[in-house]
PDB file of C-alpha atoms in Angstrom:
ATOM      1  CA  MET A   7     -12.610  -1.451 -16.560  1.00 67.00           C
ATOM      2  CA  MET A   8     -12.343  -4.679 -17.196  1.00 85.00           C
ATOM      3  CA  ILE A   9     -11.192  -6.680 -13.816  1.00 92.00           C
ATOM      4  CA  PRO A  10      -8.849  -9.708 -14.547  1.00 94.00           C
ATOM      5  CA  GLU A  11      -9.901 -13.230 -13.489  1.00 95.00           C
ATOM      6  CA  LYS A  12      -6.941 -12.698 -11.171  1.00 98.00           C
ATOM      7  CA  LEU A  13      -4.755  -9.772 -10.529  1.00 98.00           C
ATOM      8  CA  ALA A  14      -2.404 -11.594  -7.612  1.00 98.00           C
ATOM      9  CA  ASP A  15      -0.805 -13.185 -10.523  1.00 98.00           C
ATOM     10  CA  ASP A  16       2.216 -15.796  -8.671  1.00 98.00           C
ATOM     11  CA  ASP A  17       2.058 -17.500 -12.034  1.00 98.00           C
ATOM     12  CA  HIS A  18       3.134 -14.928 -13.844  1.00 98.00           C
ATOM     13  CA  PRO A  19       7.234 -15.635 -14.438  1.00 98.00           C
ATOM     14  CA  LEU A  20       8.280 -12.416 -13.416  1.00 98.00           C
ATOM     15  CA  VAL A  21       6.744 -12.809 -10.508  1.00 98.00           C
ATOM     16  CA  ARG A  22       7.581 -16.118 -10.013  1.00 98.00           C
ATOM     17  CA  GLU A  23      11.718 -15.087 -10.821  1.00 98.00           C
ATOM     18  CA  THR A  24      11.343 -12.582  -8.155  1.00 98.00           C
ATOM     19  CA  ALA A  25       9.905 -14.670  -4.936  1.00 98.00           C
ATOM     20  CA  ARG A  26      12.774 -17.209  -5.942  1.00 98.00           C
ATOM     21  CA  ARG A  27      15.192 -14.384  -6.494  1.00 98.00           C
ATOM     22  CA  LEU A  28      14.602 -12.880  -2.929  1.00 98.00           C
ATOM     23  CA  THR A  29      14.124 -15.691  -0.953  1.00 98.00           C
ATOM     24  CA  ARG A  30      17.227 -17.947  -2.248  1.00 97.00           C
ATOM     25  CA  ASN A  31      18.556 -19.102   0.586  1.00 93.00           C
ATOM     26  CA  ARG A  32      15.924 -18.066   3.233  1.00 96.00           C
ATOM     27  CA  GLN A  33      14.707 -21.450   5.206  1.00 94.00           C
ATOM     28  CA  THR A  34      11.848 -20.759   6.950  1.00 97.00           C
ATOM     29  CA  SER A  35       8.905 -19.298   6.379  1.00 97.00           C
ATOM     30  CA  ARG A  36       9.800 -16.163   8.545  1.00 97.00           C
ATOM     31  CA  ALA A  37      12.330 -15.504   6.996  1.00 98.00           C
ATOM     32  CA  LYS A  38      11.371 -15.605   3.361  1.00 98.00           C
ATOM     33  CA  LEU A  39       7.844 -13.297   4.049  1.00 98.00           C
ATOM     34  CA  ARG A  40      10.905 -10.768   5.828  1.00 98.00           C
ATOM     35  CA  ALA A  41      12.843 -11.057   2.382  1.00 98.00           C
ATOM     36  CA  LEU A  42       9.213  -9.985   0.271  1.00 98.00           C
ATOM     37  CA  PHE A  43       8.117  -7.679   2.999  1.00 98.00           C
ATOM     38  CA  TYR A  44      11.130  -5.429   2.199  1.00 98.00           C
ATOM     39  CA  PHE A  45      11.390  -6.132  -1.573  1.00 98.00           C
ATOM     40  CA  VAL A  46       7.936  -4.448  -1.772  1.00 98.00           C
ATOM     41  CA  ARG A  47       8.414  -1.809   1.234  1.00 98.00           C
ATOM     42  CA  ASP A  48      11.153   0.230  -0.280  1.00 98.00           C
ATOM     43  CA  ASP A  49      12.055  -1.619  -4.182  1.00 98.00           C
ATOM     44  CA  ILE A  50       8.362  -0.732  -4.973  1.00 98.00           C
ATOM     45  CA  ARG A  51       8.399   2.968  -3.658  1.00 98.00           C
ATOM     46  CA  PHE A  52       5.042   4.270  -2.864  1.00 98.00           C
ATOM     47  CA  GLY A  53       2.909   5.893  -5.667  1.00 98.00           C
ATOM     48  CA  TYR A  54      -0.465   6.377  -8.061  1.00 97.00           C
ATOM     49  CA  PRO A  55      -0.680   4.181 -10.534  1.00 96.00           C
ATOM     50  CA  ASN A  56      -2.495   4.895 -13.692  1.00 92.00           C
ATOM     51  CA  ASN A  57      -4.553   2.168 -13.537  1.00 91.00           C
ATOM     52  CA  GLY A  58      -5.383   2.747  -9.718  1.00 94.00           C
ATOM     53  CA  ASP A  59      -5.916  -0.705  -7.996  1.00 96.00           C
ATOM     54  CA  ILE A  60      -6.631  -2.390 -10.940  1.00 96.00           C
ATOM     55  CA  VAL A  61      -2.883  -3.256 -11.206  1.00 97.00           C
ATOM     56  CA  PRO A  62      -1.431  -7.393 -11.408  1.00 98.00           C
ATOM     57  CA  ALA A  63       1.269  -7.856  -9.113  1.00 98.00           C
ATOM     58  CA  SER A  64       3.382  -8.730 -12.327  1.00 98.00           C
ATOM     59  CA  GLU A  65       2.591  -4.849 -13.553  1.00 98.00           C
ATOM     60  CA  THR A  66       3.528  -3.277 -10.476  1.00 98.00           C
ATOM     61  CA  ILE A  67       6.884  -4.925  -9.699  1.00 98.00           C
ATOM     62  CA  ARG A  68       7.632  -3.603 -13.595  1.00 98.00           C
ATOM     63  CA  LEU A  69       5.927  -0.053 -12.256  1.00 98.00           C
ATOM     64  CA  GLY A  70       8.259   0.080  -9.375  1.00 98.00           C
ATOM     65  CA  VAL A  71       5.264   2.330  -7.328  1.00 98.00           C
ATOM     66  CA  GLY A  72       2.289   1.432  -5.741  1.00 98.00           C
ATOM     67  CA  GLN A  73       0.187   2.275  -2.903  1.00 98.00           C
ATOM     68  CA  CYS A  74      -1.779   0.037  -0.495  1.00 98.00           C
ATOM     69  CA  ASN A  75      -4.259  -2.402  -2.800  1.00 98.00           C
ATOM     70  CA  THR A  76      -2.007  -2.881  -5.345  1.00 98.00           C
ATOM     71  CA  LYS A  77       1.394  -3.102  -3.421  1.00 98.00           C
ATOM     72  CA  ALA A  78      -0.799  -5.737  -0.805  1.00 98.00           C
ATOM     73  CA  THR A  79      -1.815  -7.652  -4.140  1.00 98.00           C
ATOM     74  CA  LEU A  80       1.660  -7.640  -4.982  1.00 99.00           C
ATOM     75  CA  LEU A  81       3.272  -9.531  -1.444  1.00 99.00           C
ATOM     76  CA  ILE A  82       0.475 -11.960  -1.657  1.00 99.00           C
ATOM     77  CA  ALA A  83       1.864 -12.740  -5.011  1.00 99.00           C
ATOM     78  CA  LEU A  84       5.294 -13.118  -3.977  1.00 98.00           C
ATOM     79  CA  ALA A  85       4.146 -15.069  -0.809  1.00 98.00           C
ATOM     80  CA  ARG A  86       2.041 -17.739  -2.694  1.00 98.00           C
ATOM     81  CA  ALA A  87       4.898 -17.544  -5.055  1.00 98.00           C
ATOM     82  CA  ALA A  88       7.460 -18.505  -2.293  1.00 98.00           C
ATOM     83  CA  GLY A  89       5.167 -21.287  -0.651  1.00 98.00           C
ATOM     84  CA  LEU A  90       3.245 -19.077   1.848  1.00 98.00           C
ATOM     85  CA  ARG A  91      -0.414 -18.601   2.166  1.00 98.00           C
ATOM     86  CA  ALA A  92      -1.635 -14.772   1.969  1.00 98.00           C
ATOM     87  CA  ARG A  93      -4.700 -13.175   1.513  1.00 98.00           C
ATOM     88  CA  ALA A  94      -6.018  -9.818   0.904  1.00 98.00           C
ATOM     89  CA  HIS A  95      -8.432  -8.564   3.801  1.00 98.00           C
ATOM     90  CA  PHE A  96     -10.475  -5.143   2.847  1.00 98.00           C
ATOM     91  CA  SER A  97     -12.061  -2.582   4.349  1.00 98.00           C
ATOM     92  CA  THR A  98     -13.217   0.922   4.197  1.00 98.00           C
ATOM     93  CA  ILE A  99     -10.532   3.892   5.174  1.00 98.00           C
ATOM     94  CA  ASP A 100     -11.173   7.740   6.630  1.00 98.00           C
ATOM     95  CA  LYS A 101      -9.872   9.450   3.217  1.00 97.00           C
ATOM     96  CA  GLU A 102      -7.759  11.822   6.375  1.00 98.00           C
ATOM     97  CA  ILE A 103      -5.707   9.146   5.350  1.00 98.00           C
ATOM     98  CA  GLN A 104      -4.435  11.270   1.953  1.00 97.00           C
ATOM     99  CA  LYS A 105      -4.374  14.237   3.630  1.00 97.00           C
ATOM    100  CA  GLY A 106      -1.441  16.215   2.664  1.00 97.00           C
ATOM    101  CA  ILE A 107      -0.782  14.095  -0.446  1.00 97.00           C
ATOM    102  CA  PHE A 108      -3.352  15.860  -2.656  1.00 95.00           C
ATOM    103  CA  PRO A 109      -3.995  19.027  -3.719  1.00 92.00           C
ATOM    104  CA  GLY A 110      -6.267  20.714  -1.286  1.00 92.00           C
ATOM    105  CA  TRP A 111      -8.742  21.298  -4.271  1.00 91.00           C
ATOM    106  CA  ALA A 112      -8.940  17.195  -5.111  1.00 91.00           C
ATOM    107  CA  PHE A 113      -8.608  16.091  -1.332  1.00 93.00           C
ATOM    108  CA  ALA A 114     -11.686  17.971  -0.743  1.00 93.00           C
ATOM    109  CA  ARG A 115     -13.790  15.889  -3.413  1.00 89.00           C
ATOM    110  CA  MET A 116     -12.633  12.917  -2.017  1.00 91.00           C
ATOM    111  CA  PRO A 117     -15.328  10.632  -0.924  1.00 92.00           C
ATOM    112  CA  ASP A 118     -15.050  10.526   2.871  1.00 96.00           C
ATOM    113  CA  GLU A 119     -14.058   6.494   2.773  1.00 97.00           C
ATOM    114  CA  LEU A 120     -12.113   4.893   0.445  1.00 97.00           C
ATOM    115  CA  SER A 121     -11.416   1.157  -0.272  1.00 98.00           C
ATOM    116  CA  HIS A 122      -8.570  -0.410   1.588  1.00 98.00           C
ATOM    117  CA  SER A 123      -6.553  -4.008   2.071  1.00 98.00           C
ATOM    118  CA  TRP A 124      -4.119  -5.269   4.228  1.00 98.00           C
ATOM    119  CA  VAL A 125      -1.885  -8.705   3.852  1.00 98.00           C
ATOM    120  CA  GLU A 126      -2.742 -11.326   5.766  1.00 98.00           C
ATOM    121  CA  VAL A 127       0.399 -14.308   5.874  1.00 98.00           C
ATOM    122  CA  GLU A 128      -0.248 -17.395   8.127  1.00 97.00           C
ATOM    123  CA  LEU A 129       2.798 -18.433  10.325  1.00 95.00           C
ATOM    124  CA  ASP A 130       2.936 -20.748  12.965  1.00 92.00           C
ATOM    125  CA  GLY A 131      -0.250 -21.664  12.280  1.00 93.00           C
ATOM    126  CA  ARG A 132      -2.247 -18.266  12.568  1.00 95.00           C
ATOM    127  CA  TRP A 133      -2.530 -15.758  10.211  1.00 97.00           C
ATOM    128  CA  ARG A 134      -0.515 -12.508  10.897  1.00 97.00           C
ATOM    129  CA  ARG A 135      -1.854  -8.793   9.375  1.00 97.00           C
ATOM    130  CA  VAL A 136       1.031  -6.635   7.903  1.00 97.00           C
ATOM    131  CA  ASP A 137       0.414  -3.313   6.684  1.00 98.00           C
ATOM    132  CA  SER A 138       3.600  -1.445   7.450  1.00 97.00           C
ATOM    133  CA  PHE A 139       4.871  -2.631   4.038  1.00 98.00           C
ATOM    134  CA  ILE A 140       2.992   0.171   1.815  1.00 98.00           C
ATOM    135  CA  ASN A 141       5.054   3.455   2.387  1.00 98.00           C
ATOM    136  CA  ASP A 142       8.579   2.781   1.433  1.00 98.00           C
ATOM    137  CA  ALA A 143      10.995   3.859   4.495  1.00 97.00           C
ATOM    138  CA  ASP A 144      12.241   7.482   2.594  1.00 97.00           C
ATOM    139  CA  PHE A 145       8.502   8.724   2.241  1.00 98.00           C
ATOM    140  CA  TYR A 146       7.705   7.295   5.531  1.00 97.00           C
ATOM    141  CA  ASN A 147       9.626   8.914   7.312  1.00 96.00           C
ATOM    142  CA  ALA A 148       9.085  12.253   5.767  1.00 97.00           C
ATOM    143  CA  GLY A 149       5.312  11.892   6.565  1.00 97.00           C
ATOM    144  CA  LYS A 150       6.214  11.078   9.819  1.00 96.00           C
ATOM    145  CA  ARG A 151       8.049  14.754   9.995  1.00 95.00           C
ATOM    146  CA  ALA A 152       5.616  16.083   8.405  1.00 96.00           C
ATOM    147  CA  LEU A 153       2.710  14.947  10.788  1.00 97.00           C
ATOM    148  CA  LYS A 154       4.419  15.792  13.451  1.00 95.00           C
ATOM    149  CA  GLU A 155       5.312  19.598  12.550  1.00 95.00           C
ATOM    150  CA  ARG A 156       1.281  20.188  11.881  1.00 96.00           C
ATOM    151  CA  GLY A 157       0.022  18.113  14.678  1.00 97.00           C
ATOM    152  CA  TRP A 158      -1.872  15.773  13.023  1.00 97.00           C
ATOM    153  CA  MET A 159      -2.535  12.329  13.791  1.00 97.00           C
ATOM    154  CA  THR A 160      -3.521  11.092  10.672  1.00 98.00           C
ATOM    155  CA  GLY A 161      -2.007  12.316   7.371  1.00 98.00           C
ATOM    156  CA  PHE A 162       0.834  11.933   4.277  1.00 98.00           C
ATOM    157  CA  SER A 163      -0.146   8.146   4.239  1.00 98.00           C
ATOM    158  CA  ILE A 164       0.108   7.408   8.319  1.00 98.00           C
ATOM    159  CA  SER A 165      -2.531   6.626  10.810  1.00 98.00           C
ATOM    160  CA  CYS A 166      -1.143   7.197  15.058  1.00 96.00           C
ATOM    161  CA  GLU A 167      -4.625   7.096  15.973  1.00 95.00           C
ATOM    162  CA  ASN A 168      -4.094   4.175  17.634  1.00 91.00           C
ATOM    163  CA  GLY A 169      -0.639   4.901  18.880  1.00 87.00           C
ATOM    164  CA  GLU A 170       3.026   4.795  17.181  1.00 84.00           C
ATOM    165  CA  SER A 171       2.844   3.938  13.614  1.00 93.00           C
ATOM    166  CA  ASP A 172       5.860   1.497  12.635  1.00 94.00           C
ATOM    167  CA  PRO A 173       7.236   0.450   9.072  1.00 96.00           C
ATOM    168  CA  GLU A 174       9.290  -2.615  10.262  1.00 97.00           C
ATOM    169  CA  PHE A 175       8.709  -6.514   9.433  1.00 96.00           C
ATOM    170  CA  ASN A 176       7.201  -6.579  12.958  1.00 91.00           C
ATOM    171  CA  ILE A 177       3.869  -9.102  12.500  1.00 91.00           C
ATOM    172  CA  ASP A 178       4.445 -10.625  16.651  1.00 91.00           C
ATOM    173  CA  GLU A 179       3.078  -7.576  17.944  1.00 89.00           C
ATOM    174  CA  GLU A 180       1.215  -6.018  15.231  1.00 89.00           C
ATOM    175  CA  ARG A 181       2.579  -2.941  14.392  1.00 90.00           C
ATOM    176  CA  PHE A 182       0.672  -0.643  11.815  1.00 96.00           C
ATOM    177  CA  VAL A 183       0.715   1.903   9.203  1.00 98.00           C
ATOM    178  CA  GLN A 184      -2.629   2.934   8.433  1.00 98.00           C
ATOM    179  CA  MET A 185      -4.666   1.150  10.308  1.00 97.00           C
ATOM    180  CA  GLY A 186      -5.812   3.575  12.685  1.00 97.00           C
ATOM    181  CA  ALA A 187      -7.713   5.343   9.888  1.00 98.00           C
ATOM    182  CA  VAL A 188      -9.356   2.204   9.354  1.00 98.00           C
ATOM    183  CA  THR A 189     -13.502   3.203   9.873  1.00 98.00           C
ATOM    184  CA  GLY A 190     -15.375  -0.931   8.102  1.00 98.00           C
ATOM    185  CA  ASP A 191     -14.474  -3.783   7.661  1.00 98.00           C
ATOM    186  CA  HIS A 192     -14.898  -5.840   4.358  1.00 98.00           C
ATOM    187  CA  GLY A 193     -13.744  -8.852   4.751  1.00 98.00           C
ATOM    188  CA  THR A 194     -10.657 -12.032   3.509  1.00 98.00           C
ATOM    189  CA  TYR A 195     -10.722 -11.963  -0.281  1.00 98.00           C
ATOM    190  CA  GLU A 196      -8.101 -14.756  -2.106  1.00 98.00           C
ATOM    191  CA  ASP A 197      -7.517 -12.208  -4.689  1.00 98.00           C
ATOM    192  CA  PRO A 198      -8.013  -8.902  -4.466  1.00 98.00           C
ATOM    193  CA  ALA A 199     -10.235  -8.772  -8.122  1.00 98.00           C
ATOM    194  CA  ASP A 200     -12.699 -11.148  -5.971  1.00 98.00           C
ATOM    195  CA  TYR A 201     -13.392  -7.599  -4.508  1.00 98.00           C
ATOM    196  CA  TYR A 202     -12.958  -5.447  -7.040  1.00 97.00           C
ATOM    197  CA  ARG A 203     -15.818  -7.392  -8.933  1.00 96.00           C
ATOM    198  CA  SER A 204     -18.071  -7.201  -5.678  1.00 96.00           C
ATOM    199  CA  SER A 205     -20.651  -4.092  -4.574  1.00 95.00           C
ATOM    200  CA  TRP A 206     -18.370  -3.477  -1.658  1.00 96.00           C
ATOM    201  CA  TYR A 207     -15.519  -1.310  -3.776  1.00 96.00           C
ATOM    202  CA  LEU A 208     -16.096   1.424  -3.366  1.00 94.00           C
ATOM    203  CA  ASN A 209     -12.973   3.475  -5.473  1.00 92.00           C
ATOM    204  CA  ARG A 210     -15.151   2.104  -8.738  1.00 83.00           C
ATOM    205  CA  PRO A 211     -14.077   5.185 -11.235  1.00 70.00           C
ATOM    206  CA  GLY A 212     -16.374   5.894 -14.400  1.00 65.00           C
ATOM    207  CA  VAL A 213     -14.656   7.479 -17.473  1.00 53.00           C
ATOM    208  CA  LEU A 214     -14.379  10.999 -15.886  1.00 50.00           C
ATOM    209  CA  THR A 215     -13.818  10.870 -12.546  1.00 72.00           C
ATOM    210  CA  LEU A 216     -10.338   8.103 -14.183  1.00 71.00           C
ATOM    211  CA  LEU A 217      -9.473  11.156 -16.293  1.00 78.00           C
ATOM    212  CA  ILE A 218      -9.281  13.758 -13.402  1.00 82.00           C
ATOM    213  CA  TYR A 219      -7.631  10.535 -11.624  1.00 86.00           C
ATOM    214  CA  SER A 220      -5.132  10.409 -14.019  1.00 85.00           C
ATOM    215  CA  LEU A 221      -4.736  14.293 -14.229  1.00 89.00           C
ATOM    216  CA  VAL A 222      -4.731  14.879 -10.491  1.00 93.00           C
ATOM    217  CA  ILE A 223      -2.145  11.990  -9.453  1.00 95.00           C
ATOM    218  CA  VAL A 224       0.561  13.444 -11.799  1.00 95.00           C
ATOM    219  CA  PHE A 225       0.287  16.495  -8.941  1.00 95.00           C
ATOM    220  CA  ALA A 226       0.259  13.928  -5.938  1.00 97.00           C
ATOM    221  CA  ASN A 227       3.188  11.756  -7.001  1.00 97.00           C
ATOM    222  CA  ARG A 228       5.209  14.697  -7.394  1.00 97.00           C
ATOM    223  CA  ARG A 229       4.652  15.690  -4.175  1.00 97.00           C
ATOM    224  CA  VAL A 230       5.467  12.166  -2.551  1.00 98.00           C
ATOM    225  CA  GLU A 231       8.794  11.959  -4.700  1.00 97.00           C
ATOM    226  CA  ARG A 232       9.818  15.838  -3.335  1.00 96.00           C
ATOM    227  CA  MET A 233       9.505  14.763   0.208  1.00 97.00           C
ATOM    228  CA  ARG A 234      11.462  11.636  -0.740  1.00 96.00           C
ATOM    229  CA  ARG A 235      14.081  13.456  -1.860  1.00 94.00           C
ATOM    230  CA  SER A 236      14.324  15.899   1.262  1.00 91.00           C
ATOM    231  CA  CYS A 237      14.310  12.625   3.568  1.00 89.00           C
ATOM    232  CA  ARG A 238      17.284  11.763   1.646  1.00 85.00           C
ATOM    233  CA  ALA A 239      18.960  15.032   1.352  1.00 82.00           C
ATOM    234  CA  GLY A 240      18.459  15.272   5.335  1.00 77.00           C
ATOM    235  CA  LEU A 241      15.587  17.640   5.325  1.00 65.00           C
ATOM    236  CA  CYS A 242      12.117  16.134   6.122  1.00 60.00           C
ATOM    237  CA  CYS A 243      10.236  17.263   4.949  1.00 48.00           C
ATOM    238  CA  PRO A 244       9.985  21.098   3.760  1.00 45.00           C
ATOM    239  CA  GLU A 245       7.105  20.922   2.192  1.00 44.00           C
ATOM    240  CA  ALA A 246       5.644  24.521   2.973  1.00 36.00           C
ATOM    241  CA  GLU A 247       3.206  24.199   0.056  1.00 41.00           C
ATOM    242  CA  VAL A 248       1.731  21.362   1.566  1.00 41.00           C
ATOM    243  CA  GLU A 249      -1.874  22.028   2.129  1.00 41.00           C
ATOM    244  CA  ALA A 250      -4.369  21.107   5.171  1.00 35.00           C
TER     245      ALA A 250
END
């Protein structure tokens, strides 16, 4: 798959207009980032796009769906379009973070570690880490209930291995949603495309792998949407068919 030179396309008209609209009348960098954060968290629903990680920020806005890496790309682009300094921090993450989302047979065949990212934004003279934009609120709440019901610490795109997770804009305390499942550090990158072209990148699909992925994510996205709907209905989360 061809990797564009730039994925955090902050100069794209759609990205610039979205950032302008969201940060209108926000006077401080913190207020601007907060508005961008909640847009990426909730207006961009958690889900798996067909092209995996290789999705420009502008395309994620159009799709309205993203996962950790594509949502991170979007938040970086929006932050830069709003005049903030932002960068991607890549790592490896335990595949347990995906448990409960993918069918059991697909989860069993995943590699033990995957490439993962969060966002760092410069505020008040230092870089702040944030990953709690990954899961939209309805899916997060459904996932937390599912974790509790099963007695799991990690799964459904949440990890509580380092303590209670927190999906809110809480960058001073640095509370996270997925950081407890991170297993290694691949460093910071100005644009995610730079990482995806490097030898560190683990999620690089072949033609056959990409075909299988495109079929499996249909099941995964349907499961996520069922969980989301059940949460909206106050039933978080009656997913009896979820496999360990």
